[in-house]
Each structure stands twice: as structure tokens, then as C-alpha cells.
Amino acid sequence: MRHYARQNAYNRILIVAVAWVANYLHFTRFGLYEDDWFFVGFPFVVDIKTWMGQSLWGQLTVASQGRPVQMVFDYIFAEIGAITNSLAVDYLLAFSLFSTSALLMYEVLGRRFSRLVATLAALLFVLTPLHTLHQFLNGQFSAAPAFILVFLAMLLYLNGSRGWSYVVALLAVFSYESIFFLFLGAPLLKR
């Protein structure tokens, strides 16, 4: 049992280390990209009352594209950087979300496949640009929480907590609907 726990710890450390080196090693030099100028930059120039009162309300009621949970994540995580007056804090937060989603993916896949396969898949996840999470704060703040929610829902499903898994999966739908579809594969992961 101790060897198993130690091996999993080494795998987790490897995943987080590769995620850091491949994507965030020089995070203090990163700027704002694509939609970051609006979603992440806006709280740096407008006070929180105006921003949360008008902009968030407008996004939730008019232009949220059916993703109200995504909007809440975007605004809250971006505001943390504005409160600390540091874009680097937002990047550290993005890294923690990114690595958490990769570690949860490792746990989900480890329920069905060998730890080697789960580790290789998680490493592929953190290395490839198959998603727009890398060094893009708006992508991190919207997609990474959706990945976290869907992987949590899958873990709950695999642990037998089906009711809670559906609740968390519903949050994933309202966070990023295309990522939610991963949850449909949860029954296939049962041994």
C-alpha cells in the first residue's frame, strides 16, 4: 500500500512539474492574450462595484451563451488579480486550476486504466495545445473549472455517488457545455 501511494505521489509530482515547466515557467513575462483584454484586464481599470454590478449582470442576463457559471468563474478569478494588483497572481491561480484539472484527469483515468496510461494521458493533456488553456487566462478561468467540475462529477459517479455526480455535472454544463460531454463517458470507465 505504501509503494502504491508513493508511486501515485511521484506521478502527480511529475504531472504538476511538467505542467509548470511547459506552460508557466516564465509566467511573470506573460501579458494578456485574446479575450484576456476584456475579461481579465477590465477589473484592473474599473472598480469592483461597477464591474460586478453592471458588467457581470449584463453577461449573466444577456450574453452568457448559456454559461452563467463560466461567467462567475471568469469574473471572480480575474478580480483576485485586480485586488492584489498583480497579473502574476492571476497566472499563478491559472496554473493551480490547470494542474488541478490535470491531476483530476489522472485520477479519473486511473480508475479504469493503469497508472502508466493515466500518467501519460495527463502529461499529454498538459503538453499539447489540444485545448486553449495554456497561458491564456480567460481560457484557464473558464475551461479549467469546467474540466475540474466534469472530472469531479466522473469521480463521484465512479465512487457510487450518482446523485451528487449529476449535480456537479449540471454545474459543468452551465460552465462549458462541450467539456460536459466528457461526463457521458463515465459509465465506460467502470471496471
mmCIF file of C-alpha atoms in Angstrom:
data_model
loop_
_atom_site.group_PDB
_atom_site.id
_atom_site.type_symbol
_atom_site.label_atom_id
_atom_site.label_comp_id
_atom_site.label_asym_id
_atom_site.label_seq_id
_atom_site.Cartn_x
_atom_site.Cartn_y
_atom_site.Cartn_z
ATOM 1 C CA MET A 1 0.000 0.000 0.000
ATOM 2 C CA ARG A 2 2.822 2.399 0.849
ATOM 3 C CA HIS A 3 4.539 1.679 -2.501
ATOM 4 C CA TYR A 4 1.255 2.373 -4.324
ATOM 5 C CA ALA A 5 0.815 5.721 -2.547
ATOM 6 C CA ARG A 6 4.427 6.698 -3.197
ATOM 7 C CA GLN A 7 4.144 5.792 -6.897
ATOM 8 C CA ASN A 8 0.989 7.890 -7.226
ATOM 9 C CA ALA A 9 2.736 10.780 -5.471
ATOM 10 C CA TYR A 10 5.631 10.582 -7.941
ATOM 11 C CA ASN A 11 3.203 10.526 -10.862
ATOM 12 C CA ARG A 12 1.318 13.542 -9.513
ATOM 13 C CA ILE A 13 4.533 15.480 -8.911
ATOM 14 C CA LEU A 14 5.677 14.659 -12.453
ATOM 15 C CA ILE A 15 2.391 15.915 -13.934
ATOM 16 C CA VAL A 16 2.495 19.183 -11.985
ATOM 17 C CA ALA A 17 6.202 19.726 -12.725
ATOM 18 C CA VAL A 18 5.739 19.187 -16.454
ATOM 19 C CA ALA A 19 2.683 21.483 -16.459
ATOM 20 C CA TRP A 20 4.751 24.191 -14.753
ATOM 21 C CA VAL A 21 7.847 23.898 -16.954
ATOM 22 C CA ALA A 22 5.932 23.519 -20.228
ATOM 23 C CA ASN A 23 3.434 26.320 -19.633
ATOM 24 C CA TYR A 24 4.186 28.639 -16.720
ATOM 25 C CA LEU A 25 7.942 28.743 -16.124
ATOM 26 C CA HIS A 26 8.196 32.364 -17.311
ATOM 27 C CA PHE A 27 4.753 33.489 -16.148
ATOM 28 C CA THR A 28 5.966 36.878 -14.899
ATOM 29 C CA ARG A 29 6.648 37.853 -18.523
ATOM 30 C CA PHE A 30 3.202 36.861 -19.771
ATOM 31 C CA GLY A 31 0.761 39.506 -20.854
ATOM 32 C CA LEU A 32 -2.865 39.496 -21.843
ATOM 33 C CA TYR A 33 -3.972 37.491 -24.872
ATOM 34 C CA GLU A 34 -7.121 37.373 -26.990
ATOM 35 C CA ASP A 35 -10.188 37.868 -24.766
ATOM 36 C CA ASP A 36 -7.980 38.458 -21.720
ATOM 37 C CA TRP A 37 -8.005 42.178 -22.510
ATOM 38 C CA PHE A 38 -11.695 42.355 -21.641
ATOM 39 C CA PHE A 39 -12.315 39.570 -19.166
ATOM 40 C CA VAL A 40 -9.095 39.844 -17.162
ATOM 41 C CA GLY A 41 -7.980 43.398 -17.886
ATOM 42 C CA PHE A 42 -11.315 45.061 -17.159
ATOM 43 C CA PRO A 43 -11.228 44.620 -13.364
ATOM 44 C CA PHE A 44 -7.809 46.304 -13.276
ATOM 45 C CA VAL A 45 -9.294 49.581 -14.576
ATOM 46 C CA VAL A 46 -12.846 49.591 -13.190
ATOM 47 C CA ASP A 47 -13.829 49.361 -9.519
ATOM 48 C CA ILE A 48 -15.416 46.123 -8.368
ATOM 49 C CA LYS A 49 -18.834 47.641 -7.635
ATOM 50 C CA THR A 50 -19.234 48.940 -11.179
ATOM 51 C CA TRP A 51 -17.711 45.858 -12.704
ATOM 52 C CA MET A 52 -19.645 43.273 -10.723
ATOM 53 C CA GLY A 53 -22.866 45.286 -10.680
ATOM 54 C CA GLN A 54 -23.194 46.151 -14.334
ATOM 55 C CA SER A 55 -20.872 44.008 -16.384
ATOM 56 C CA LEU A 56 -21.452 40.699 -14.623
ATOM 57 C CA TRP A 57 -25.199 41.254 -14.527
ATOM 58 C CA GLY A 58 -25.186 42.070 -18.244
ATOM 59 C CA GLN A 59 -23.164 38.962 -19.030
ATOM 60 C CA LEU A 60 -25.407 36.730 -16.949
ATOM 61 C CA THR A 61 -28.664 38.044 -18.398
ATOM 62 C CA VAL A 62 -27.810 38.917 -21.984
ATOM 63 C CA ALA A 63 -24.613 37.456 -23.406
ATOM 64 C CA SER A 64 -23.678 34.448 -21.314
ATOM 65 C CA GLN A 65 -24.329 31.939 -24.122
ATOM 66 C CA GLY A 66 -25.899 29.590 -21.585
ATOM 67 C CA ARG A 67 -22.741 29.600 -19.477
ATOM 68 C CA PRO A 68 -23.581 31.545 -16.306
ATOM 69 C CA VAL A 69 -21.203 29.527 -14.111
ATOM 70 C CA GLN A 70 -18.372 30.242 -16.558
ATOM 71 C CA MET A 71 -19.016 33.983 -16.266
ATOM 72 C CA VAL A 72 -18.931 33.832 -12.479
ATOM 73 C CA PHE A 73 -15.611 31.938 -12.554
ATOM 74 C CA ASP A 74 -14.143 34.395 -15.093
ATOM 75 C CA TYR A 75 -15.054 37.445 -13.069
ATOM 76 C CA ILE A 76 -14.125 36.130 -9.643
ATOM 77 C CA PHE A 77 -10.726 34.766 -10.684
ATOM 78 C CA ALA A 78 -9.880 37.916 -12.650
ATOM 79 C CA GLU A 79 -10.862 40.065 -9.669
ATOM 80 C CA ILE A 80 -8.367 38.249 -7.434
ATOM 81 C CA GLY A 81 -5.536 39.555 -9.631
ATOM 82 C CA ALA A 82 -7.033 43.042 -9.633
ATOM 83 C CA ILE A 83 -7.357 43.081 -5.837
ATOM 84 C CA THR A 84 -3.691 42.146 -5.488
ATOM 85 C CA ASN A 85 -2.817 44.478 -8.400
ATOM 86 C CA SER A 86 -0.811 41.691 -9.993
ATOM 87 C CA LEU A 87 -1.294 39.862 -13.240
ATOM 88 C CA ALA A 88 1.225 37.313 -11.947
ATOM 89 C CA VAL A 89 -1.262 36.319 -9.231
ATOM 90 C CA ASP A 90 -3.817 35.583 -11.940
ATOM 91 C CA TYR A 91 -1.260 33.382 -13.714
ATOM 92 C CA LEU A 92 -0.460 31.507 -10.512
ATOM 93 C CA LEU A 93 -4.178 30.978 -9.998
ATOM 94 C CA ALA A 94 -4.486 29.794 -13.606
ATOM 95 C CA PHE A 95 -1.626 27.349 -13.038
ATOM 96 C CA SER A 96 -3.321 25.935 -9.942
ATOM 97 C CA LEU A 97 -6.582 25.466 -11.871
ATOM 98 C CA PHE A 98 -4.717 23.925 -14.806
ATOM 99 C CA SER A 99 -2.727 21.485 -12.676
ATOM 100 C CA THR A 100 -5.812 20.577 -10.620
ATOM 101 C CA SER A 101 -7.701 19.667 -13.779
ATOM 102 C CA ALA A 102 -4.748 17.542 -14.967
ATOM 103 C CA LEU A 103 -4.497 15.762 -11.608
ATOM 104 C CA LEU A 104 -8.226 15.042 -11.592
ATOM 105 C CA MET A 105 -7.944 13.662 -15.103
ATOM 106 C CA TYR A 106 -5.154 11.402 -13.846
ATOM 107 C CA GLU A 107 -7.397 10.163 -11.019
ATOM 108 C CA VAL A 108 -10.356 9.514 -13.325
ATOM 109 C CA LEU A 109 -8.291 7.602 -15.858
ATOM 110 C CA GLY A 110 -6.503 5.726 -13.069
ATOM 111 C CA ARG A 111 -9.852 4.185 -12.112
ATOM 112 C CA ARG A 112 -10.044 2.341 -15.427
ATOM 113 C CA PHE A 113 -6.525 2.167 -16.862
ATOM 114 C CA SER A 114 -3.075 1.508 -15.464
ATOM 115 C CA ARG A 115 -1.286 4.324 -13.665
ATOM 116 C CA LEU A 116 1.209 4.451 -16.539
ATOM 117 C CA VAL A 117 -1.558 5.088 -19.080
ATOM 118 C CA ALA A 118 -3.221 7.638 -16.773
ATOM 119 C CA THR A 119 0.101 9.429 -16.268
ATOM 120 C CA LEU A 120 0.885 9.517 -19.989
ATOM 121 C CA ALA A 121 -2.604 10.833 -20.782
ATOM 122 C CA ALA A 122 -2.305 13.574 -18.138
ATOM 123 C CA LEU A 123 1.128 14.512 -19.476
ATOM 124 C CA LEU A 124 -0.316 14.707 -22.976
ATOM 125 C CA PHE A 125 -3.077 16.919 -21.581
ATOM 126 C CA VAL A 126 -0.603 19.397 -20.063
ATOM 127 C CA LEU A 127 1.751 19.389 -23.044
ATOM 128 C CA THR A 128 -0.466 19.625 -26.102
ATOM 129 C CA PRO A 129 -2.381 22.616 -27.386
ATOM 130 C CA LEU A 130 -5.480 20.488 -27.921
ATOM 131 C CA HIS A 131 -7.319 22.988 -25.746
ATOM 132 C CA THR A 132 -6.886 26.722 -25.236
ATOM 133 C CA LEU A 133 -5.898 26.595 -21.599
ATOM 134 C CA HIS A 134 -2.188 27.274 -21.937
ATOM 135 C CA GLN A 135 -1.098 30.789 -20.949
ATOM 136 C CA PHE A 136 -4.476 32.275 -21.757
ATOM 137 C CA LEU A 137 -6.207 33.496 -18.635
ATOM 138 C CA ASN A 138 -9.731 33.702 -19.988
ATOM 139 C CA GLY A 139 -9.351 30.148 -21.267
ATOM 140 C CA GLN A 140 -7.967 28.986 -17.930
ATOM 141 C CA PHE A 141 -10.621 30.764 -15.879
ATOM 142 C CA SER A 142 -13.460 29.332 -17.956
ATOM 143 C CA ALA A 143 -12.365 25.928 -19.225
ATOM 144 C CA ALA A 144 -10.215 24.728 -16.317
ATOM 145 C CA PRO A 145 -13.084 24.990 -13.777
ATOM 146 C CA ALA A 146 -15.287 23.145 -16.277
ATOM 147 C CA PHE A 147 -12.692 20.375 -16.529
ATOM 148 C CA ILE A 148 -12.440 20.295 -12.738
ATOM 149 C CA LEU A 149 -16.218 20.026 -12.399
ATOM 150 C CA VAL A 150 -16.586 17.306 -15.034
ATOM 151 C CA PHE A 151 -13.716 15.239 -13.623
ATOM 152 C CA LEU A 152 -15.138 15.630 -10.109
ATOM 153 C CA ALA A 153 -18.530 14.520 -11.404
ATOM 154 C CA MET A 154 -16.904 11.492 -13.020
ATOM 155 C CA LEU A 155 -15.075 10.595 -9.799
ATOM 156 C CA LEU A 156 -18.308 10.905 -7.829
ATOM 157 C CA TYR A 157 -20.063 8.698 -10.378
ATOM 158 C CA LEU A 158 -17.310 6.084 -10.208
ATOM 159 C CA ASN A 159 -17.438 6.154 -6.393
ATOM 160 C CA GLY A 160 -21.169 5.413 -6.448
ATOM 161 C CA SER A 161 -22.428 8.912 -5.538
ATOM 162 C CA ARG A 162 -24.593 9.234 -8.613
ATOM 163 C CA GLY A 163 -26.898 11.952 -7.256
ATOM 164 C CA TRP A 164 -24.020 14.263 -6.396
ATOM 165 C CA SER A 165 -22.272 13.445 -9.652
ATOM 166 C CA TYR A 166 -25.304 14.665 -11.609
ATOM 167 C CA VAL A 167 -25.417 17.898 -9.589
ATOM 168 C CA VAL A 168 -21.731 18.598 -10.272
ATOM 169 C CA ALA A 169 -22.174 17.585 -13.931
ATOM 170 C CA LEU A 170 -25.030 20.087 -14.213
ATOM 171 C CA LEU A 171 -22.661 22.809 -12.985
ATOM 172 C CA ALA A 172 -20.217 21.660 -15.679
ATOM 173 C CA VAL A 173 -22.937 22.073 -18.332
ATOM 174 C CA PHE A 174 -23.506 25.670 -17.242
ATOM 175 C CA SER A 175 -19.779 26.250 -17.110
ATOM 176 C CA TYR A 176 -18.759 24.929 -20.536
ATOM 177 C CA GLU A 177 -21.182 22.642 -22.332
ATOM 178 C CA SER A 178 -18.751 20.966 -24.724
ATOM 179 C CA ILE A 179 -16.494 19.895 -21.843
ATOM 180 C CA PHE A 180 -19.537 18.436 -20.067
ATOM 181 C CA PHE A 181 -19.824 15.771 -22.772
ATOM 182 C CA LEU A 182 -16.813 14.017 -21.243
ATOM 183 C CA PHE A 183 -19.136 13.071 -18.385
ATOM 184 C CA LEU A 184 -21.177 10.887 -20.745
ATOM 185 C CA GLY A 185 -18.207 8.521 -20.878
ATOM 186 C CA ALA A 186 -18.195 7.955 -17.099
ATOM 187 C CA PRO A 187 -20.058 4.596 -17.300
ATOM 188 C CA LEU A 188 -17.371 3.323 -19.674
ATOM 189 C CA LEU A 189 -14.709 3.928 -17.022
ATOM 190 C CA LYS A 190 -16.138 1.409 -14.566
ATOM 191 C CA ARG A 191 -14.005 -1.686 -14.237
#
